[in-house]
Coordinates of C-alpha atoms in Angstrom, one line a residue:
Chain A
M6 CA 0.0 0.0 0.1
S7 CA 1.5 3.6 -0.8
A8 CA 2.3 5.8 2.0
C9 CA -0.1 8.3 2.1
P10 CA 1.6 11.9 3.1
K11 CA -1.9 14.0 4.1
I12 CA -1.2 17.4 2.4
L13 CA -4.8 18.5 1.5
S14 CA -7.3 16.6 3.8
Q15 CA -4.3 17.0 7.0
H16 CA -7.2 19.0 8.5
F17 CA -9.8 17.4 7.6
D18 CA -10.4 15.8 10.9
V19 CA -9.5 18.1 13.5
P20 CA -12.8 19.4 15.3
N21 CA -13.3 23.1 13.8
A22 CA -11.0 23.3 10.9
H23 CA -13.1 25.3 9.0
K24 CA -12.5 28.4 11.4
I25 CA -9.7 30.8 12.0
E26 CA -8.3 30.1 14.9
V27 CA -7.9 26.8 14.3
Y28 CA -6.4 26.6 10.9
C29 CA -4.0 29.9 12.2
S30 CA -2.8 27.7 15.1
R31 CA -1.9 24.5 13.0
G32 CA 0.5 27.1 10.9
G33 CA -1.8 28.4 8.5
Y34 CA -1.5 31.8 6.6
T35 CA 2.0 31.4 7.2
S36 CA 2.8 30.9 3.4
A37 CA 0.6 33.7 2.1
R38 CA 2.4 36.3 4.7
K39 CA 5.7 34.7 3.3
V40 CA 4.8 35.3 -0.2
L41 CA 3.7 38.7 0.3
T42 CA 6.5 40.2 2.6
E43 CA 9.3 38.4 1.1
M44 CA 8.5 37.0 -2.2
G45 CA 8.1 38.6 -5.4
A46 CA 5.2 37.5 -8.1
E47 CA 7.9 36.3 -10.5
Q48 CA 9.3 34.0 -7.8
V49 CA 6.4 32.6 -6.6
I50 CA 5.1 31.8 -10.2
E51 CA 8.6 29.8 -10.6
E52 CA 8.0 28.0 -7.4
V53 CA 4.9 26.8 -8.3
K54 CA 6.2 26.0 -11.7
K55 CA 8.8 24.3 -10.1
S56 CA 6.2 21.9 -8.4
N57 CA 5.2 20.5 -11.3
L58 CA 1.3 21.2 -10.0
R59 CA -1.3 20.6 -12.4
G60 CA -4.6 21.8 -12.9
L61 CA -7.0 19.2 -10.8
G62 CA -10.4 20.3 -12.0
G63 CA -9.6 17.9 -15.1
A64 CA -7.6 18.9 -17.5
G65 CA -4.4 19.0 -15.8
F66 CA -2.4 22.1 -17.3
P67 CA 0.7 23.0 -15.4
T68 CA -0.5 25.6 -13.0
G69 CA 2.7 27.5 -13.0
M70 CA 2.9 28.0 -17.0
K71 CA -1.1 29.2 -16.7
W72 CA 0.0 32.3 -14.6
G73 CA 2.6 32.7 -16.4
F74 CA 0.4 33.3 -19.4
I75 CA -1.3 36.9 -17.8
P76 CA 0.1 39.6 -19.8
R77 CA 2.7 41.8 -17.1
Q78 CA 1.9 44.9 -19.1
S79 CA -1.6 45.3 -19.1
K80 CA -3.6 48.0 -18.2
K81 CA -6.9 46.4 -17.7
P82 CA -7.3 44.6 -13.9
C83 CA -6.8 41.3 -13.7
Y84 CA -8.6 38.6 -12.4
V85 CA -8.4 35.1 -10.3
V86 CA -11.6 32.9 -11.0
I87 CA -12.1 29.6 -8.5
N88 CA -14.1 27.0 -10.2
A89 CA -15.9 25.0 -7.4
D90 CA -18.3 24.3 -10.0
E91 CA -17.6 20.3 -9.1
G92 CA -20.4 19.3 -11.5
E93 CA -19.0 16.0 -12.6
P94 CA -20.2 13.3 -11.8
G95 CA -18.2 11.2 -9.3
T96 CA -16.3 13.9 -8.2
F97 CA -17.2 15.1 -4.5
K98 CA -13.4 16.6 -3.2
D99 CA -14.2 20.1 -3.8
R100 CA -17.1 19.9 -1.8
Y101 CA -15.1 18.6 1.4
I102 CA -12.2 21.6 0.8
L103 CA -14.6 24.1 1.0
C104 CA -16.4 22.5 4.2
L105 CA -13.4 21.4 5.8
D106 CA -10.3 23.8 5.0
P107 CA -12.0 26.7 3.7
H108 CA -9.2 28.7 4.9
A109 CA -6.8 26.7 3.2
L110 CA -7.9 27.5 -0.4
I111 CA -8.2 31.3 0.9
E112 CA -4.7 31.5 1.1
G113 CA -4.2 29.7 -1.8
V114 CA -6.3 32.3 -3.5
I115 CA -3.9 35.1 -1.8
I116 CA -1.1 33.4 -3.5
A117 CA -2.4 33.1 -6.7
C118 CA -3.7 36.6 -7.0
F119 CA 0.0 38.3 -5.5
A120 CA 1.6 36.1 -8.2
V121 CA -0.8 37.1 -11.1
K122 CA -1.0 40.9 -9.9
S123 CA -5.2 40.5 -8.9
H124 CA -6.9 42.4 -6.5
K125 CA -10.2 40.4 -7.3
A126 CA -11.0 37.6 -6.9
F127 CA -14.4 35.4 -7.8
I128 CA -15.2 32.2 -6.9
Y129 CA -17.9 30.5 -8.6
I130 CA -19.7 27.5 -6.0
R131 CA -22.5 25.8 -7.6
G132 CA -25.9 26.6 -6.5
E133 CA -26.4 23.1 -4.7
Y134 CA -23.8 23.7 -2.4
V135 CA -26.3 25.6 0.1
E136 CA -23.9 24.2 3.0
P137 CA -20.5 24.6 1.5
V138 CA -21.5 28.0 0.6
R139 CA -22.3 29.2 3.7
I140 CA -19.1 27.6 5.4
F141 CA -17.2 29.4 3.2
R142 CA -18.7 32.3 3.3
G143 CA -18.0 32.1 7.1
A144 CA -14.4 31.9 6.5
V145 CA -14.6 34.6 3.8
E146 CA -16.1 37.1 6.6
E147 CA -13.5 36.0 9.1
A148 CA -10.3 36.4 7.0
Y149 CA -11.5 40.1 6.2
E150 CA -11.6 40.3 9.7
K151 CA -8.1 39.3 10.4
G152 CA -6.8 41.4 7.8
F153 CA -6.1 38.5 5.5
L154 CA -8.5 39.9 2.8
G155 CA -9.6 43.9 2.1
K156 CA -7.1 46.5 2.4
G157 CA -3.0 46.3 3.6
I158 CA -3.0 42.5 3.7
F159 CA -0.5 41.6 6.2
G160 CA 1.0 45.3 6.7
T161 CA 2.1 45.4 3.1
D162 CA 0.2 48.1 0.5
Y163 CA -1.7 44.7 -1.2
S164 CA -4.9 44.8 -1.2
L165 CA -7.6 41.9 -2.1
D166 CA -11.1 41.3 -2.4
L167 CA -12.7 37.6 -2.8
I168 CA -16.5 37.5 -4.1
I169 CA -19.0 34.3 -3.6
H170 CA -20.7 34.0 -6.8
V171 CA -23.6 30.9 -6.4
G172 CA -24.3 29.3 -9.7
A173 CA -27.5 28.0 -10.4
G174 CA -27.3 24.4 -11.9
A175 CA -25.5 23.9 -15.1
Y176 CA -22.8 21.0 -15.6
I177 CA -21.9 23.5 -18.4
C178 CA -20.6 25.9 -16.1
G179 CA -17.6 23.9 -15.1
E180 CA -15.9 24.7 -18.4
E181 CA -13.9 27.7 -17.7
T182 CA -15.2 30.0 -20.2
A183 CA -18.9 29.1 -19.8
L184 CA -18.1 29.6 -16.6
L185 CA -17.0 32.9 -17.1
D186 CA -20.5 33.8 -19.3
S187 CA -22.2 32.3 -16.3
L188 CA -20.4 35.0 -14.1
E189 CA -21.2 37.8 -16.3
G190 CA -24.9 37.0 -16.1
K191 CA -25.4 35.1 -19.3
K192 CA -26.4 31.7 -20.0
G193 CA -23.3 29.6 -19.8
F194 CA -22.3 29.1 -23.1
P195 CA -18.5 28.1 -23.7
R196 CA -16.4 30.6 -25.9
L197 CA -14.1 30.1 -28.7
K198 CA -10.4 30.3 -27.7
P199 CA -8.3 31.4 -28.8
P200 CA -8.4 34.1 -27.2
F201 CA -7.8 32.3 -24.3
P202 CA -8.9 33.7 -20.8
A203 CA -5.2 34.4 -19.9
V204 CA -5.5 37.5 -22.4
K205 CA -9.5 38.1 -22.5
G206 CA -11.4 36.3 -19.9
L207 CA -13.3 38.3 -17.1
F208 CA -14.8 41.3 -18.2
N209 CA -12.4 41.4 -21.6
S210 CA -9.8 41.2 -18.9
P211 CA -6.4 38.4 -18.3
T212 CA -8.3 36.2 -16.0
V213 CA -6.5 32.9 -14.4
I214 CA -9.0 30.3 -14.1
N215 CA -8.1 27.6 -11.5
N216 CA -10.1 24.9 -9.8
V217 CA -10.6 24.5 -5.8
E218 CA -8.1 21.4 -5.1
T219 CA -5.4 23.3 -7.4
L220 CA -5.3 26.6 -5.5
A221 CA -5.4 24.4 -2.1
C222 CA -2.2 22.8 -2.9
V223 CA -0.3 26.2 -2.8
P224 CA 0.3 26.9 0.5
H225 CA 1.8 23.7 0.8
I226 CA 4.4 24.2 -2.1
I227 CA 5.3 28.0 -0.5
N228 CA 5.6 26.2 2.9
K229 CA 7.2 23.3 2.1
G230 CA 9.1 24.0 -1.5
A231 CA 8.6 23.1 -5.0
E232 CA 11.0 20.2 -4.6
W233 CA 9.1 18.5 -1.8
F234 CA 5.7 18.9 -3.2
S235 CA 7.1 18.0 -6.6
K236 CA 8.6 14.5 -5.3
L237 CA 5.0 13.5 -3.9
G238 CA 4.0 12.7 -7.2
C239 CA 5.4 11.5 -10.3
E240 CA 7.0 12.3 -13.5
K241 CA 5.7 16.1 -14.3
N242 CA 2.6 15.2 -11.6
G243 CA 3.5 17.0 -8.6
G244 CA 2.0 16.4 -5.5
T245 CA -1.3 14.3 -4.3
R246 CA -4.7 13.6 -5.5
L247 CA -7.7 13.4 -4.0
Y248 CA -9.3 10.5 -5.7
S249 CA -13.3 10.3 -5.1
V250 CA -14.6 6.9 -4.9
S251 CA -18.1 5.5 -4.9
G252 CA -19.9 2.5 -6.7
H253 CA -19.8 -1.2 -5.5
V254 CA -16.8 -0.7 -3.1
K255 CA -16.9 -1.2 0.3
K256 CA -16.2 2.2 1.8
P257 CA -16.7 4.8 -0.5
G258 CA -15.3 8.2 0.1
L259 CA -12.5 10.5 -0.6
Y260 CA -8.7 9.1 0.0
E261 CA -5.9 11.3 -0.7
L262 CA -3.4 9.1 -2.0
P263 CA -0.1 10.1 -4.2
L264 CA -0.7 10.8 -8.0
G265 CA 0.3 7.6 -10.1
T266 CA -1.0 5.2 -7.2
S267 CA -2.5 2.4 -8.6
L268 CA -5.9 2.1 -9.6
K269 CA -6.2 -1.5 -8.6
E270 CA -4.8 -0.4 -5.2
I271 CA -7.0 2.4 -5.1
I272 CA -9.9 0.1 -5.2
Y273 CA -9.0 -3.3 -3.1
E274 CA -6.8 -1.7 -0.9
H275 CA -8.1 1.7 0.5
A276 CA -11.9 1.9 -0.7
G277 CA -12.2 -2.0 0.9
G278 CA -12.4 -3.8 -2.5
I279 CA -16.0 -4.7 -4.0
R280 CA -19.2 -4.8 -1.8
Q281 CA -20.1 -8.4 -0.8
D282 CA -16.9 -10.0 -2.3
L283 CA -18.5 -9.5 -5.6
I284 CA -16.8 -9.9 -8.9
L285 CA -15.4 -6.0 -10.5
K286 CA -16.8 -5.6 -13.8
A287 CA -15.6 -2.1 -15.1
V288 CA -14.7 0.9 -13.4
I289 CA -14.7 5.0 -14.7
P290 CA -11.6 6.2 -13.7
G291 CA -11.8 9.9 -13.6
G292 CA -15.6 11.4 -13.7
I293 CA -18.3 10.5 -15.9
S294 CA -16.3 11.9 -19.1
S295 CA -13.7 9.5 -19.0
S296 CA -13.7 6.5 -20.9
I297 CA -14.6 3.0 -19.2
L298 CA -11.9 0.9 -18.1
K299 CA -12.4 -3.3 -17.9
A300 CA -11.4 -5.0 -15.1
N301 CA -8.5 -6.3 -16.0
E302 CA -7.5 -2.6 -16.8
I303 CA -7.4 -1.7 -13.7
D304 CA -3.6 -2.4 -12.7
I305 CA -2.8 1.1 -13.9
R306 CA -1.4 3.7 -12.5
M307 CA -3.5 7.1 -12.0
D308 CA -1.6 10.3 -13.3
F309 CA -2.6 12.0 -16.0
N310 CA -0.2 10.7 -18.6
S311 CA -0.6 6.8 -17.4
L312 CA -4.5 7.0 -18.0
A313 CA -4.4 9.2 -21.0
A314 CA -2.1 6.4 -22.4
A315 CA -4.9 3.6 -22.0
G316 CA -6.7 6.0 -23.5
T317 CA -9.1 7.3 -21.1
M318 CA -8.2 10.2 -18.3
L319 CA -7.7 11.2 -14.7
G320 CA -10.4 14.1 -15.3
S321 CA -11.2 14.9 -11.6
A322 CA -10.2 11.6 -10.1
G323 CA -13.5 10.5 -9.7
I324 CA -13.6 6.8 -9.5
M325 CA -16.7 5.1 -10.0
V326 CA -16.7 1.5 -9.5
M327 CA -19.2 -1.5 -11.1
D328 CA -19.6 -4.9 -10.1
E329 CA -20.7 -7.9 -12.1
T330 CA -24.8 -7.0 -11.8
T331 CA -23.9 -4.1 -13.3
C332 CA -26.6 -4.1 -17.1
M333 CA -23.8 -1.6 -19.2
V334 CA -27.0 -0.9 -21.2
K335 CA -28.6 0.5 -18.9
A336 CA -24.8 2.3 -17.4
L337 CA -24.7 4.0 -20.7
L338 CA -28.3 4.9 -20.4
V339 CA -27.5 6.9 -17.3
A340 CA -24.4 8.8 -18.6
T341 CA -26.1 9.6 -22.0
R342 CA -28.8 11.2 -20.2
F343 CA -26.9 13.5 -18.4
F344 CA -25.1 14.7 -21.2
A345 CA -28.1 15.1 -23.1
H346 CA -29.7 17.0 -20.2
E347 CA -26.3 19.1 -20.0
S348 CA -25.2 20.2 -22.8
C349 CA -25.8 23.9 -23.2
G350 CA -27.4 23.7 -26.7
Q351 CA -24.7 26.0 -28.2
C352 CA -23.5 23.7 -30.9
S353 CA -25.6 21.6 -33.5
P354 CA -23.3 18.1 -33.2
C355 CA -23.8 18.3 -29.7
R356 CA -27.5 20.0 -28.8
E357 CA -28.7 17.0 -31.8
G358 CA -26.1 14.2 -31.1
T359 CA -26.5 14.0 -27.5
G360 CA -30.5 14.0 -27.6
W361 CA -29.9 11.5 -30.7
I362 CA -27.9 9.1 -28.7
L363 CA -30.2 8.9 -25.9
K364 CA -33.0 8.3 -28.3
I365 CA -31.6 5.1 -29.4
V366 CA -30.0 3.9 -25.9
E367 CA -33.3 4.4 -24.4
R368 CA -34.5 2.0 -27.6
I369 CA -32.0 -0.5 -27.1
W370 CA -33.1 -0.8 -23.1
E371 CA -36.2 -0.9 -23.6
G372 CA -35.8 -4.1 -25.6
K373 CA -36.5 -2.4 -29.3
G374 CA -32.6 -2.1 -30.2
R375 CA -31.6 -2.4 -34.1
P376 CA -28.8 -4.2 -35.0
Q377 CA -27.7 -1.4 -36.6
D378 CA -28.0 0.4 -33.7
L379 CA -24.3 0.7 -32.2
D380 CA -22.6 1.2 -35.2
N381 CA -25.3 4.3 -35.7
L382 CA -24.0 5.3 -31.8
I383 CA -20.7 5.4 -32.7
D384 CA -21.2 7.3 -36.0
I385 CA -23.0 9.6 -34.0
S386 CA -20.3 10.1 -30.9
Q387 CA -17.5 10.2 -33.8
N388 CA -18.9 13.1 -35.5
I389 CA -19.6 14.9 -32.3
E390 CA -16.3 14.9 -31.3
G391 CA -13.9 17.7 -32.1
N392 CA -16.4 19.4 -33.8
T393 CA -17.6 21.7 -31.0
I394 CA -16.7 24.8 -29.1
C395 CA -15.8 23.0 -25.7
A396 CA -14.6 19.7 -24.8
F397 CA -18.4 18.6 -23.7
G398 CA -19.0 17.1 -26.9
D399 CA -15.6 15.0 -26.5
A400 CA -17.2 14.0 -22.6
A401 CA -20.7 13.0 -24.0
A402 CA -19.0 10.8 -26.9
S403 CA -16.6 8.9 -25.2
P404 CA -18.5 6.8 -22.3
V405 CA -20.8 5.6 -25.8
I406 CA -17.4 4.5 -27.9
S407 CA -15.8 3.4 -24.8
Y408 CA -19.2 1.5 -23.5
I409 CA -19.8 -0.1 -26.4
K410 CA -16.4 -1.1 -27.8
K411 CA -15.5 -2.9 -24.7
F412 CA -18.8 -4.5 -24.0
R413 CA -20.5 -5.1 -27.0
G414 CA -20.9 -8.8 -26.9
E415 CA -23.5 -7.4 -24.1
F416 CA -25.1 -4.8 -25.8
E417 CA -25.8 -7.0 -28.5
H418 CA -26.9 -9.5 -26.6
H419 CA -29.4 -7.1 -25.2
I420 CA -30.6 -6.2 -28.9
K421 CA -31.1 -9.5 -29.7
T422 CA -32.8 -10.7 -26.6
G423 CA -34.2 -7.4 -25.3
S424 CA -33.5 -8.5 -22.2
C425 CA -30.2 -8.3 -19.0
D426 CA -30.4 -12.2 -18.8
L427 CA -26.1 -11.9 -18.8
V428 CA -26.4 -9.9 -15.6
E429 CA -28.9 -12.4 -14.1
A430 CA -26.7 -15.2 -15.1
A431 CA -23.8 -13.5 -13.6
L432 CA -25.2 -14.1 -10.5
K433 CA -26.5 -17.3 -10.1
Chain B
M430 CA -49.2 39.6 -5.9
I431 CA -45.4 41.0 -6.5
K432 CA -45.6 44.2 -8.0
N433 CA -42.4 45.1 -10.0
S434 CA -41.2 47.4 -7.5
D435 CA -41.7 45.4 -4.4
F436 CA -38.7 43.4 -4.8
T437 CA -36.4 46.2 -5.5
Y438 CA -37.8 48.3 -2.7
Q439 CA -37.9 45.7 0.2
Y440 CA -34.5 44.5 -0.6
K441 CA -32.7 47.6 -1.6
L442 CA -29.9 47.5 0.5
E443 CA -29.2 43.8 -0.2
L444 CA -29.5 44.3 -4.1
E445 CA -26.7 47.5 -3.4
Q446 CA -24.6 45.1 -1.7
I447 CA -24.7 42.7 -4.7
M448 CA -24.4 45.2 -7.1
S449 CA -21.4 47.1 -5.8
Q450 CA -19.0 43.7 -6.3
Y451 CA -19.5 43.5 -9.7
E452 CA -18.0 45.4 -12.8
T453 CA -21.0 44.9 -14.9
K454 CA -24.6 45.4 -13.8
R455 CA -25.3 42.9 -15.6
A456 CA -23.1 40.3 -13.8
A457 CA -25.3 40.7 -11.0
L458 CA -28.3 39.0 -12.6
L459 CA -27.7 35.6 -11.0
P460 CA -27.1 36.7 -7.3
V461 CA -30.1 39.1 -7.9
L462 CA -32.7 36.1 -9.2
N463 CA -30.8 34.2 -6.3
L464 CA -31.9 36.5 -4.0
A465 CA -35.4 37.4 -5.4
Q466 CA -36.0 33.4 -5.4
E467 CA -34.8 32.8 -1.8
K468 CA -37.6 35.7 -0.9
Y469 CA -40.5 34.6 -3.1
G470 CA -39.5 30.8 -3.7
S471 CA -40.2 31.0 -7.1
L472 CA -39.3 33.7 -10.1
S473 CA -42.8 34.9 -11.8
P474 CA -42.9 37.1 -14.5
E475 CA -43.0 40.4 -12.8
I476 CA -39.9 39.2 -10.5
E477 CA -38.0 38.8 -14.0
K478 CA -39.5 42.2 -15.1
A479 CA -38.4 43.8 -11.8
A480 CA -34.9 42.2 -12.4
A481 CA -34.6 43.6 -15.9
E482 CA -35.9 46.9 -15.2
Y483 CA -33.1 46.7 -12.2
L484 CA -30.2 45.8 -14.1
D485 CA -31.1 48.0 -16.8
L486 CA -31.5 44.6 -19.5
P487 CA -34.0 43.3 -22.0
L488 CA -36.5 40.8 -20.4
M489 CA -35.5 38.2 -22.9
Q490 CA -32.1 38.2 -21.5
V491 CA -33.7 37.5 -18.1
R492 CA -35.8 35.1 -19.2
E493 CA -33.3 33.6 -21.2
V494 CA -31.4 32.9 -18.1
V495 CA -34.0 32.1 -16.1
S496 CA -35.3 28.9 -18.2
F497 CA -31.4 27.9 -18.6
Y498 CA -30.2 27.2 -15.3
T499 CA -31.9 24.0 -13.5
L500 CA -32.1 25.5 -9.8
Y501 CA -34.3 28.5 -11.2
H502 CA -38.5 27.3 -11.1
T503 CA -41.4 30.2 -12.0
K504 CA -43.8 27.8 -10.0
L505 CA -43.4 27.4 -6.3
K506 CA -42.6 24.2 -4.9
G507 CA -43.6 22.4 -2.3
K508 CA -42.8 22.8 1.5
Y509 CA -40.3 19.8 1.3
H510 CA -39.0 19.9 -2.4
F511 CA -37.3 16.0 -2.6
Q512 CA -35.0 16.3 -5.0
V513 CA -33.4 12.7 -5.8
C514 CA -29.8 12.3 -7.5
R515 CA -30.0 9.4 -10.6
N516 CA -26.6 9.8 -12.0
M517 CA -24.4 6.9 -12.2
S518 CA -23.0 6.1 -8.2
C519 CA -26.8 6.9 -7.2
H520 CA -28.0 4.5 -10.0
L521 CA -25.5 1.7 -9.3
L522 CA -26.9 1.8 -5.7
G523 CA -30.5 1.5 -6.4
C524 CA -32.0 5.3 -6.6
E525 CA -35.0 4.5 -9.4
E526 CA -36.0 1.9 -6.0
I527 CA -36.0 5.1 -3.9
I528 CA -37.4 7.6 -6.5
E529 CA -40.5 4.7 -6.7
Y530 CA -40.9 4.5 -3.0
L531 CA -40.8 8.1 -2.7
K532 CA -43.7 8.3 -6.2
T533 CA -45.9 5.7 -3.6
R534 CA -45.1 7.1 -0.3
L535 CA -45.8 11.1 -1.4
S536 CA -48.4 10.4 -4.1
I537 CA -46.8 11.7 -6.8
D538 CA -44.9 11.5 -9.8
V539 CA -41.7 12.9 -10.5
G540 CA -41.9 16.6 -11.5
E541 CA -45.4 17.1 -9.8
D542 CA -46.3 19.2 -6.6
S543 CA -49.0 17.9 -3.8
E544 CA -52.0 19.5 -3.8
D545 CA -51.7 20.6 -0.2
G546 CA -48.1 22.3 -1.7
R547 CA -46.8 20.3 0.8
F548 CA -44.3 18.3 -1.3
S549 CA -42.3 18.3 -4.7
L550 CA -40.5 15.1 -5.9
S551 CA -38.1 15.7 -8.5
T552 CA -34.6 14.1 -10.0
V553 CA -31.5 15.9 -10.6
E554 CA -28.3 15.1 -12.3
C555 CA -25.6 14.5 -9.9
L556 CA -25.4 16.6 -6.6
G557 CA -21.7 16.4 -5.8
A558 CA -22.2 13.6 -2.9
C559 CA -21.6 10.2 -4.3
E560 CA -19.9 8.6 -1.1
I561 CA -23.3 8.6 0.4
A562 CA -25.5 7.3 -2.8
P563 CA -28.2 6.8 -3.1
M564 CA -28.7 10.5 -2.2
M565 CA -31.4 13.3 -2.2
Q566 CA -31.3 17.0 -1.3
L567 CA -34.1 17.7 0.6
N568 CA -34.6 21.5 0.3
D569 CA -31.3 22.6 1.8
R570 CA -30.4 19.3 3.3
Y571 CA -28.2 16.6 1.7
I572 CA -29.3 13.0 2.9
G573 CA -27.6 9.8 2.2
P574 CA -27.1 6.6 1.4
L575 CA -30.9 6.3 1.5
T576 CA -32.6 3.5 2.3
K577 CA -36.6 2.6 2.9
E578 CA -36.2 2.5 6.2
S579 CA -34.1 6.1 6.6
M580 CA -37.3 7.3 4.2
D581 CA -39.8 5.7 6.3
E582 CA -38.2 8.0 9.1
I583 CA -37.6 11.1 7.7
L584 CA -41.3 11.2 6.7
S585 CA -42.5 10.5 9.8
K586 CA -40.8 13.5 11.4
I587 CA -42.2 15.2 8.6
L588 CA -45.6 14.4 8.9
S589 CA -45.4 15.0 12.8
E590 CA -44.0 18.5 12.0
Q591 CA -40.4 17.4 13.7
K592 CA -36.9 19.0 12.9
I593 CA -35.5 16.8 10.1

């Protein structure tokens, strides 16, 4: 079993960890103070670059490099936007940070804003997170009262405001440019890139958008050094990762482990293995958008590069486990229903394609499948892929292609017999 | 009946505080609508009009935002709004059974409200709490893992007006 350094989750079990006194008593805000009083902006960016911290919302883009893209001489204000939309099914890590260690996030925000010379940050929290919003709002108020936010932070001439913006229910707003449109009071429609947000983002100004988990890592990097952080992970993937594990495991929950921990180890050693000791059938490794893995493919390192090489992705590290009782047709129906429901409707291939896919999968599930349905599903999916403004189209296509590719026999059987007796047989 | 001016008049201070945080008037639209729904329970055409006037926006821009986001509703929900998650982890652990059971116990279908205005039942796509699947949001609270027994307990508390 991998050693389990508690970095992001080290305060989770501490009583009242969300209170500023508790956070400060455990060394909190010393990194932000150090940055503001002893370091320069470029030095902070260099340190984050050296740490090999990558965006943990799903895309995995190097964080220091992203900060470095902000034009240094821009006359416009620069904004930092924290993506706390967390809508990827299978993922619940950011909720834990917001509720159990909100000051680590606020400290990360202060450091990020200082590094890119921003004086205003917006955190976009999904509307369903009523309790996390309440807790985080309390933490922000505490930080203002202590003088860690507002004017003249830590006795310097640096000032920063952090605004909490609550969303209203739309998965697409987790996509960074859709989030910006939503923050500007519009429907959450993704924008064409370029221009990238670093050049033209919120209110047409240079903008950095980072995920909650990413920013919560930053104080630890400053505190213990980039080298320490980079060594926690693997090549080009610094730090640990919060893995959200759910589905047919004995101990669903949030597990902090090094990047690159084996998926098999996470399921069988940390999450306790498969419920009732049934046989594993499949695993979604990185949220519902990631391609599915068969049981014999889980001996794999959970890092961005290893999963990409296996044709899937680490994404949000939301691991969903399926045992032998799972009907893959029904599972695909659940996934396609989600994408059809959440397509923003801006691009025709996605708007029309996701609805069309859903109709076909529903038909198969209802026992009215046709022999040509599977090839049609693949064809429609491949025609969505790469033909939309944002990555949602690709995300909608990948489950369809991977479920059919890996469980084609089961889909064909379902079309032929109109039933799920393969699953029933597995249980006999 | 809410008049256009009531909302902006009654909640003037809160609205001014919201407006002060944003660079453009339009950017305040979601927080303004969130506040209105919190105060009135739903977003009526009068509220949409009041928000449009307050933010100097065409009514259509307000309406398209209201219809885009799933948390906005234009009709009042029941006093107890059951929103059962039906995405993958909740599906794998039996949310369909939970939904069927709730339909029977509440005597309403998904998407319906009870005639006495007490209950509403909805299904939702992922609430970000897969570790407690199958789960639901009951008004503001997340509850899970759900079983028929735990739902009986919740319902008996509601029916006897106890705190959940």
